[in-house]
CSV table of N, CA, C and O in Angstrom, one decimal:
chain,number,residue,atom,x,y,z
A,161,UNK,N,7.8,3.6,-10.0
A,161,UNK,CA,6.7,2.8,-9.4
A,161,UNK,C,5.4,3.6,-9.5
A,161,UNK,O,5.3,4.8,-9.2
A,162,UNK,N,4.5,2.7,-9.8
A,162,UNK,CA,3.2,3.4,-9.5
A,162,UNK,C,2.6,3.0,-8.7
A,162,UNK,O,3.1,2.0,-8.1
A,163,UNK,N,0.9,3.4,-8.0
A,163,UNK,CA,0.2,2.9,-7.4
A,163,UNK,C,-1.3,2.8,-7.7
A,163,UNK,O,-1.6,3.3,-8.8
A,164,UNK,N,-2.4,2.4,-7.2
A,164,UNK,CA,-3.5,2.3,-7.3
A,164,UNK,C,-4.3,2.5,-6.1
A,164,UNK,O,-3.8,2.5,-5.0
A,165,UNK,N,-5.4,2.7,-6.4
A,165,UNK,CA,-7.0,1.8,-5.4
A,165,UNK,C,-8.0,1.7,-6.0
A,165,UNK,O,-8.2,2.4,-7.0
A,166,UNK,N,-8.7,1.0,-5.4
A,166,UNK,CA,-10.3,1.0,-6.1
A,166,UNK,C,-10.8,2.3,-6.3
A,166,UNK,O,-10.5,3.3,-5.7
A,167,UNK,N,-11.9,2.4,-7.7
A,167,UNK,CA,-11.9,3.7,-7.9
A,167,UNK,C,-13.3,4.2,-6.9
A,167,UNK,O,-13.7,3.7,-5.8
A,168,UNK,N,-14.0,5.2,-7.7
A,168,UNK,CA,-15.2,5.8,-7.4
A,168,UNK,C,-16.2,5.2,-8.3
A,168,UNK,O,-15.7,4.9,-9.4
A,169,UNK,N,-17.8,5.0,-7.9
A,169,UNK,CA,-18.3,4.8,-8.4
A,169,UNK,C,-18.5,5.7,-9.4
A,169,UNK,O,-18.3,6.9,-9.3
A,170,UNK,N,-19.3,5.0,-10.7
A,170,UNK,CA,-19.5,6.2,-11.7
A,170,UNK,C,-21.1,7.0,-11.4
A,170,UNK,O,-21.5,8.1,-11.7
A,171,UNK,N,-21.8,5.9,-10.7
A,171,UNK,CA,-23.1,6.6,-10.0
A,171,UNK,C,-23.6,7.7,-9.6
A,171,UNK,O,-24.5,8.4,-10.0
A,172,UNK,N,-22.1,7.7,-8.4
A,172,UNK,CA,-22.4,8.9,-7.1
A,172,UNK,C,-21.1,10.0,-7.2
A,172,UNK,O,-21.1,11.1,-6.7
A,173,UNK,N,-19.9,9.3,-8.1
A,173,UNK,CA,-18.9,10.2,-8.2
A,173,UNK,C,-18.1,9.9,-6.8
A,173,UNK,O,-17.3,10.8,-6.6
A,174,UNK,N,-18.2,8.9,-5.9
A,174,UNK,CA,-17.7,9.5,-4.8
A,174,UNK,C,-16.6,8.0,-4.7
A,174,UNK,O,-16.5,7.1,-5.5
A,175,UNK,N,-15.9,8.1,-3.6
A,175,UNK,CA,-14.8,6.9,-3.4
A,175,UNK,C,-15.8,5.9,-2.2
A,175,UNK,O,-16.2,6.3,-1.1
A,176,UNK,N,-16.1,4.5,-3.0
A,176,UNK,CA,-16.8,3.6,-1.9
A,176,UNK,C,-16.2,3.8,-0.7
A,176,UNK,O,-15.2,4.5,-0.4
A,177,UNK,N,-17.1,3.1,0.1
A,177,UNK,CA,-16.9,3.3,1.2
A,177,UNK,C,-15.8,2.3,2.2
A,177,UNK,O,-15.4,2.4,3.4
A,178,UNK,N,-15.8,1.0,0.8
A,178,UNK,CA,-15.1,-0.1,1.7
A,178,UNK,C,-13.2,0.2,0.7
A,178,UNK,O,-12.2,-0.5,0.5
A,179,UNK,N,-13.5,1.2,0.4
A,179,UNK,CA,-11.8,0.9,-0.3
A,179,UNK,C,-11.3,2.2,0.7
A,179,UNK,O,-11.9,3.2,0.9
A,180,UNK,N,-10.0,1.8,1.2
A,180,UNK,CA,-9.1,1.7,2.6
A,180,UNK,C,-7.7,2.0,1.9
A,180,UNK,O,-7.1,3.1,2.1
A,181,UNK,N,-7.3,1.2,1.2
A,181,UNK,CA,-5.9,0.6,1.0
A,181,UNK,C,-5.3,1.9,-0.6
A,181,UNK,O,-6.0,2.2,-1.6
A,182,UNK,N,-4.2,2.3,-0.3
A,182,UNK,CA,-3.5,2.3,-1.7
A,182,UNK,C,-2.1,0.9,-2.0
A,182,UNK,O,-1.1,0.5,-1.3
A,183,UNK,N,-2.5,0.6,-3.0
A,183,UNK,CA,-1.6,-0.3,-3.2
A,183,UNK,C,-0.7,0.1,-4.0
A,183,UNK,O,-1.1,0.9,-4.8
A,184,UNK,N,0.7,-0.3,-4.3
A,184,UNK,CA,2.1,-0.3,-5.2
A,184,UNK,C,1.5,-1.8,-6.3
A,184,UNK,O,1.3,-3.0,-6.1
A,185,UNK,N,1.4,-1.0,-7.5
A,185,UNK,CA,1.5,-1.5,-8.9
A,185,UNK,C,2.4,-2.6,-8.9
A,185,UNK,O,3.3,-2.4,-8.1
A,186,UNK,N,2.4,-3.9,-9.5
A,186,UNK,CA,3.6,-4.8,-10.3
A,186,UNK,C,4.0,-4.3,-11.4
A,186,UNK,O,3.1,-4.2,-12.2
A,187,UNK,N,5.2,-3.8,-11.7
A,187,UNK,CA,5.2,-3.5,-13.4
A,187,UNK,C,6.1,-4.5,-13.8
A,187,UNK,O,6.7,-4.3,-14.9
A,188,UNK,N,6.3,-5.8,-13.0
A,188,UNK,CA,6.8,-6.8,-13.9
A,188,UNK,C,5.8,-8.3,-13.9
A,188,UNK,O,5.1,-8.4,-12.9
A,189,UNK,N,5.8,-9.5,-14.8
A,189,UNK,CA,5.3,-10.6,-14.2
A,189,UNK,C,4.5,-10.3,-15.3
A,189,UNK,O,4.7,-9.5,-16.2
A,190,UNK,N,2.7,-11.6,-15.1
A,190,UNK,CA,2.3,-12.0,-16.3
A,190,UNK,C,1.1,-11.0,-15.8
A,190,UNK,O,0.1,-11.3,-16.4
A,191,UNK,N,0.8,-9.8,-14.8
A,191,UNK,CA,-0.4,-9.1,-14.5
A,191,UNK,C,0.6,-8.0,-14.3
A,191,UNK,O,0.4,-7.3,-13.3
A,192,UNK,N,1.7,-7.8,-15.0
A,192,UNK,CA,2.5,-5.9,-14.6
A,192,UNK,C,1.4,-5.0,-15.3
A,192,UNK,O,0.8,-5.1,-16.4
A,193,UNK,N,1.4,-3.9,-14.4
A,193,UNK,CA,0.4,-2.9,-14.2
A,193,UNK,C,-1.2,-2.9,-14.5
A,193,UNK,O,-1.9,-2.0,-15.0
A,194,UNK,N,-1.4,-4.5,-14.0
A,194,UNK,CA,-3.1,-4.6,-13.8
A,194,UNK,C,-3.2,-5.4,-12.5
A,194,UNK,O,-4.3,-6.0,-12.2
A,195,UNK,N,-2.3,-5.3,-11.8
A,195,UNK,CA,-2.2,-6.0,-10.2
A,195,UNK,C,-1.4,-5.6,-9.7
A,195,UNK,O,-0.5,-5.0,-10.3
A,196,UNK,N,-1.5,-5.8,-7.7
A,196,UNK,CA,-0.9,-4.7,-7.3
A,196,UNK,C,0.2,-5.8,-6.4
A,196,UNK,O,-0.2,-7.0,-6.3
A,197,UNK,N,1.3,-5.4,-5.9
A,197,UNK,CA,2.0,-6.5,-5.7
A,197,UNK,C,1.5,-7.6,-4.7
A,197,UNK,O,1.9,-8.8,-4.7
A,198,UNK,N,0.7,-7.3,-4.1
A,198,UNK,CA,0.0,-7.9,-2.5
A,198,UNK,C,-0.9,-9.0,-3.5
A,198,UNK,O,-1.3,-10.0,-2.9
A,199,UNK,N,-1.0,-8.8,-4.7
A,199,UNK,CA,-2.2,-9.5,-5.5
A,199,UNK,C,-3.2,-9.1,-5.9
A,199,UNK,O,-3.8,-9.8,-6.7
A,200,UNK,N,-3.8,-7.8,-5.3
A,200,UNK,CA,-4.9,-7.4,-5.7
A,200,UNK,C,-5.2,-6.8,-7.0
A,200,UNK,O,-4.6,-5.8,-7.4
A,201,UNK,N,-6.6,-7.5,-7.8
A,201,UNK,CA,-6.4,-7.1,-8.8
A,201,UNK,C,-6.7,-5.6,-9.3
A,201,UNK,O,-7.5,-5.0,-8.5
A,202,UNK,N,-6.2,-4.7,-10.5
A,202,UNK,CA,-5.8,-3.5,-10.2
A,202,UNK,C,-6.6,-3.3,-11.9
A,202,UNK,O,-6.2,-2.5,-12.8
A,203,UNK,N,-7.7,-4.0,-12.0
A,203,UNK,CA,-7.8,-3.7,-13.7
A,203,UNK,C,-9.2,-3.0,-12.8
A,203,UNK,O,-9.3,-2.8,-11.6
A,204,UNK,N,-10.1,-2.6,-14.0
A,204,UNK,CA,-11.6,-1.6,-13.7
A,204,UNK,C,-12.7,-2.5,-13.3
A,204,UNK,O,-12.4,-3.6,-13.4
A,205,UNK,N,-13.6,-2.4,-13.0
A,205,UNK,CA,-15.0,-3.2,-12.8
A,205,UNK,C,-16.2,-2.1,-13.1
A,205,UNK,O,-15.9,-0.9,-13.0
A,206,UNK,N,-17.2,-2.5,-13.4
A,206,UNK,CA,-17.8,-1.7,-13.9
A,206,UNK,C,-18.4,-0.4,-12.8
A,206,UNK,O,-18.9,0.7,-13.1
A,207,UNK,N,-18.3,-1.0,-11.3
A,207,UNK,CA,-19.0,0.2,-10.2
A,207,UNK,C,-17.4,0.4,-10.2
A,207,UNK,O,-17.2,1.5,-10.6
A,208,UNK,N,-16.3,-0.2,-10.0
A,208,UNK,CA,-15.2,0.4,-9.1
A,208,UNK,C,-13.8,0.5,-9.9
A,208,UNK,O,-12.8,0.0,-9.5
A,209,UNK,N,-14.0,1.2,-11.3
A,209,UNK,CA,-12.2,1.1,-11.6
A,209,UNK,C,-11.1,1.6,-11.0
A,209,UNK,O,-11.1,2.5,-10.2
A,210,UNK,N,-10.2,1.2,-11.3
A,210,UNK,CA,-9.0,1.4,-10.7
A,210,UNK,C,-8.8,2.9,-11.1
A,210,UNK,O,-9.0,3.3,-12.3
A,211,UNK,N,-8.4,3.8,-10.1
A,211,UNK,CA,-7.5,5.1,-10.2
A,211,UNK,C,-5.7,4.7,-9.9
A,211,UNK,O,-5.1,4.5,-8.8
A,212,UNK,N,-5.1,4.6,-11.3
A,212,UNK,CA,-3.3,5.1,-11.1
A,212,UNK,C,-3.0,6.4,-10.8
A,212,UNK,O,-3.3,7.4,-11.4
A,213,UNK,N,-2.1,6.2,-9.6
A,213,UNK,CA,-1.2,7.6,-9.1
A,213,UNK,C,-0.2,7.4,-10.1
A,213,UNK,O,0.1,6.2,-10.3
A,214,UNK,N,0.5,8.3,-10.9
A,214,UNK,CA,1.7,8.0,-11.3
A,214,UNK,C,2.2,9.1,-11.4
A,214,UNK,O,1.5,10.0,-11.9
A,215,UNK,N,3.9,9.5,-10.8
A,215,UNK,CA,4.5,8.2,-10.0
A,215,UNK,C,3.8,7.6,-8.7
A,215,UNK,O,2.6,7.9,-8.6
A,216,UNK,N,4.3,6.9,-7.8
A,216,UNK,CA,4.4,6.7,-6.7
A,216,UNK,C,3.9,7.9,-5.8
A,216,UNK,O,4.5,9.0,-5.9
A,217,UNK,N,3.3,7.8,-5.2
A,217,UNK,CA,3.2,9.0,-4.1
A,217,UNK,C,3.8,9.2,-2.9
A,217,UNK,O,4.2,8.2,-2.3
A,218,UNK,N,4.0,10.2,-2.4
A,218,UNK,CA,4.9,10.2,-0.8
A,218,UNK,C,3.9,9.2,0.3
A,218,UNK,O,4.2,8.3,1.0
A,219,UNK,N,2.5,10.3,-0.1
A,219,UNK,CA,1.9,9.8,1.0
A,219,UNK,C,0.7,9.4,0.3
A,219,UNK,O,0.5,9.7,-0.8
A,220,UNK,N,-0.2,8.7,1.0
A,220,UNK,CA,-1.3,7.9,0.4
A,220,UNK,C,-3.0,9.4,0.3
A,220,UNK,O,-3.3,9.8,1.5
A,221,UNK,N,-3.6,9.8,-0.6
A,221,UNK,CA,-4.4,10.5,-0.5
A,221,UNK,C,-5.2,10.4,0.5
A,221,UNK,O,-5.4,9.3,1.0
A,222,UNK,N,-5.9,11.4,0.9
A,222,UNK,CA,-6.5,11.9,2.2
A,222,UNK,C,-7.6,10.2,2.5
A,222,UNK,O,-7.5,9.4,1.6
A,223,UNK,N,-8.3,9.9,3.5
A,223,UNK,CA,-8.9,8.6,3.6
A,223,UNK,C,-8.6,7.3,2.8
A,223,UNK,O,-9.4,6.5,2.3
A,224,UNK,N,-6.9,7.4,2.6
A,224,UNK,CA,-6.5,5.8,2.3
A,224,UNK,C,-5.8,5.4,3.3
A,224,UNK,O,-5.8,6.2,4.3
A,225,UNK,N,-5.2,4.6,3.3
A,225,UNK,CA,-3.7,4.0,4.3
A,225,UNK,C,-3.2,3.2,3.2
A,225,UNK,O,-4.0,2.7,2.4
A,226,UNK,N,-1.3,3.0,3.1
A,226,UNK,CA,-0.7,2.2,2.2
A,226,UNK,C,-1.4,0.6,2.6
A,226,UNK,O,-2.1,0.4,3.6
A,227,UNK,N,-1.0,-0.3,1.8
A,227,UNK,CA,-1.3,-1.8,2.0
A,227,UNK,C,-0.4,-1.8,2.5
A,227,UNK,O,0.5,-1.1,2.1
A,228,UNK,N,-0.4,-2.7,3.4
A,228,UNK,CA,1.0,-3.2,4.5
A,228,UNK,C,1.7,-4.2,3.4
A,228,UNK,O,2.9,-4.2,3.0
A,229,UNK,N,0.7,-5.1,2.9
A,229,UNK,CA,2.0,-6.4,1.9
A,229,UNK,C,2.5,-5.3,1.0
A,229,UNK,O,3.7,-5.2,0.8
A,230,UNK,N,1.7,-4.5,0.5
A,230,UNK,CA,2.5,-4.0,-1.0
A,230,UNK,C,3.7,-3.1,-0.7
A,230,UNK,O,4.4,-2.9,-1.6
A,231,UNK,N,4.0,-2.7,0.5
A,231,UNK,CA,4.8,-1.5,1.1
A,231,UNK,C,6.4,-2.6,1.0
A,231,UNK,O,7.4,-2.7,0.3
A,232,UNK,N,5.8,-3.4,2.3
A,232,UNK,CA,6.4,-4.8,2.7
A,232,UNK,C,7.2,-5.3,1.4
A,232,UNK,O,8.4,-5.3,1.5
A,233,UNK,N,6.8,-5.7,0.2
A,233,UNK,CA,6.9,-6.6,-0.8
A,233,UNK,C,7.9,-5.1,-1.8
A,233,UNK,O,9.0,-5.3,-2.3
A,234,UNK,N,7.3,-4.0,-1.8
A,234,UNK,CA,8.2,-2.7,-2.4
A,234,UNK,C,9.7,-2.2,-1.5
A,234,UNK,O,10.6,-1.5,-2.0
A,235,UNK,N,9.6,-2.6,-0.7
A,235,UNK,CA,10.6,-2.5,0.3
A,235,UNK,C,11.9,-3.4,-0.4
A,235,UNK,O,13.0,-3.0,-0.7
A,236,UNK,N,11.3,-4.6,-0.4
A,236,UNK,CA,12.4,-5.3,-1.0
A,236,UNK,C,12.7,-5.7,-2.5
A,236,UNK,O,13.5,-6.3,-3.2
A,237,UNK,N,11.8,-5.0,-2.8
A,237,UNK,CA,12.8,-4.7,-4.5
A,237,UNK,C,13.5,-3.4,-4.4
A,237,UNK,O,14.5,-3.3,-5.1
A,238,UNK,N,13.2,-2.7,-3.8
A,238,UNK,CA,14.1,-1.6,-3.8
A,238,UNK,C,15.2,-1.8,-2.7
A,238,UNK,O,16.0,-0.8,-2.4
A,239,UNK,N,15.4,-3.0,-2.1
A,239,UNK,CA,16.5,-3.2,-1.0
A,239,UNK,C,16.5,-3.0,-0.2
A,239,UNK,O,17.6,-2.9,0.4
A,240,UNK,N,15.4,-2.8,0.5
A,240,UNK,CA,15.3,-2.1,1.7
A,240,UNK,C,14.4,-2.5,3.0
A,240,UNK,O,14.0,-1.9,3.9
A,241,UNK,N,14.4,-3.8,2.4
A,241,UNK,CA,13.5,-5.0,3.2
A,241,UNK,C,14.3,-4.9,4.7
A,241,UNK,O,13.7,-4.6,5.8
A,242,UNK,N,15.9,-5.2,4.5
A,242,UNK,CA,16.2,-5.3,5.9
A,242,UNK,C,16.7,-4.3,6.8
A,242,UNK,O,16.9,-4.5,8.0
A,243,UNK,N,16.8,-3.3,6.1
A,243,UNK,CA,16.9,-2.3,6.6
A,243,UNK,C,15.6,-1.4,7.7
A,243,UNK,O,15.8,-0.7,8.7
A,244,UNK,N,14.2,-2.0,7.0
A,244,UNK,CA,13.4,-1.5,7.4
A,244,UNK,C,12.7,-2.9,8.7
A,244,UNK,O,11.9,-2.7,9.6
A,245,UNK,N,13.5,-4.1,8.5
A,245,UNK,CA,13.0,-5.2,9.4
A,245,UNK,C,14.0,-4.3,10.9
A,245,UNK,O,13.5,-4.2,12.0
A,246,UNK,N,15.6,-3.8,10.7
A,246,UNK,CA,16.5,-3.2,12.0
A,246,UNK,C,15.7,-2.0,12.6
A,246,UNK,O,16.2,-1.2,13.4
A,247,UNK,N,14.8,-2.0,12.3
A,247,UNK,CA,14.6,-0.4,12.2
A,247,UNK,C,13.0,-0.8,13.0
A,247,UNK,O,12.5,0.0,13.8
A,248,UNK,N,12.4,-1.9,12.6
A,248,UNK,CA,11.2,-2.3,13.4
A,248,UNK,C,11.9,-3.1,14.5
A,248,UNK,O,11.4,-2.9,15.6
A,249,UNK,N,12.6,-3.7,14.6
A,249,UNK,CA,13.2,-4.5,15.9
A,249,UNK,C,14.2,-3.7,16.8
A,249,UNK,O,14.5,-4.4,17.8
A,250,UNK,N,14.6,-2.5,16.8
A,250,UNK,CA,15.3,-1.1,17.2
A,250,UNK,C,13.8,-0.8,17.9
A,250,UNK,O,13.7,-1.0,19.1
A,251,UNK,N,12.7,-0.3,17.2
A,251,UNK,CA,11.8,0.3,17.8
A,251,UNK,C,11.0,-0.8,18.9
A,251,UNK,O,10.3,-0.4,19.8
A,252,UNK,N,11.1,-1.8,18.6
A,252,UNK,CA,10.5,-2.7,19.5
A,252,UNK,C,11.0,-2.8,21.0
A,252,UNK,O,10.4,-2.6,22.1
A,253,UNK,N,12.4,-3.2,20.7
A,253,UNK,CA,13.8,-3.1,21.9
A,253,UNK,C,13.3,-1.7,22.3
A,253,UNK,O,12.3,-2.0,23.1
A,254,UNK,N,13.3,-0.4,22.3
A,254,UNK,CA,12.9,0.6,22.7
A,254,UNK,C,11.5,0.5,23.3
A,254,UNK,O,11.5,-0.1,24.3
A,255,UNK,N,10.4,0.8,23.0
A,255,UNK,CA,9.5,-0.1,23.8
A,255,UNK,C,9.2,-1.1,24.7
A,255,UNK,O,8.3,-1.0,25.5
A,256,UNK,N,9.8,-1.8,24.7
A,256,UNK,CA,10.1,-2.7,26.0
A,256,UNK,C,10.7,-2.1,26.7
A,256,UNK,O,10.4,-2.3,27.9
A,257,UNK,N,11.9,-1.2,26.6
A,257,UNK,CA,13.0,-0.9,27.5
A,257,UNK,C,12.1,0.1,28.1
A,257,UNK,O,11.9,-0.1,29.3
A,258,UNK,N,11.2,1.4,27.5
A,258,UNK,CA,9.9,1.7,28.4
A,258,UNK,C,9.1,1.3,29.2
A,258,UNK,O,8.7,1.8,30.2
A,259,UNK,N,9.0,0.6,28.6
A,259,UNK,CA,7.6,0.0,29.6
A,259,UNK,C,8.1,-1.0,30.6
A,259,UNK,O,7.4,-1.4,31.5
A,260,UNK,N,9.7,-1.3,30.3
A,260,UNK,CA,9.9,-1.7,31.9
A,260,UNK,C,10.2,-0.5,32.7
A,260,UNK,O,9.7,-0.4,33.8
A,261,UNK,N,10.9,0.4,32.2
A,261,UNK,CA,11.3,1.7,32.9
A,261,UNK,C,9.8,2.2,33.8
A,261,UNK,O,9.8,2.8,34.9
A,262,UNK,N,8.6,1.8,33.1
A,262,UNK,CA,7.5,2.8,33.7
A,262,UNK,C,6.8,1.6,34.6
A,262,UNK,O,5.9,1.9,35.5
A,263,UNK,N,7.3,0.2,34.3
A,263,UNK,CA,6.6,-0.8,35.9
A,263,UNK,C,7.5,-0.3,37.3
A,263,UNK,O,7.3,-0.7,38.4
């Protein structure tokens, strides 16, 4: 798997200000590796082309956060959709059971 984000402008050299997100690549379908699974498109624009990580990264470089769909949507091609749904409803059940403990 690879990934992306919007790039840096060629202007200022620097990463805009409004790209946030790394997203997980499609490498299958009729936009494999020019879109990213959530949909966004992942080809260049003339202020903002796309930078590919390749492979995959552990963690998203310093001032990004992963996209939640693309993670979401990567989760379950690799199988691991439900494993990661027991694991948010585990943590949830725990939380409640706090915060009644602390009324």
């Amino acid at each position: 798997m690879r990934a992306f984000y919007r790039g840096y402008s060629a202007a200022t050299g620097r990463r805009a200000a409004q790209v946030r997100r790394l997203h997980v690549m499609r490498e299958d379908g009729s936009f494999a590796g020019r879109q990213a699974l959530c949909g966004t498109p992942g080809w260049g624009v003339i202020n903002s082309p796309a930078v590919v990580l390749d492979p995959l990264p552990t963690q998203p470089p310093p001032g990004l956060t992963w996209c939640r769909s693309c993670i979401g949507h990567a989760a379950d091609l690799v199988g691991q959709l439900n494993a990661f749904a027991r694991i948010i409803a585990a943590l949830n059940d725990l939380a409640a059971e706090q915060e009644e403990s602390v009324s």
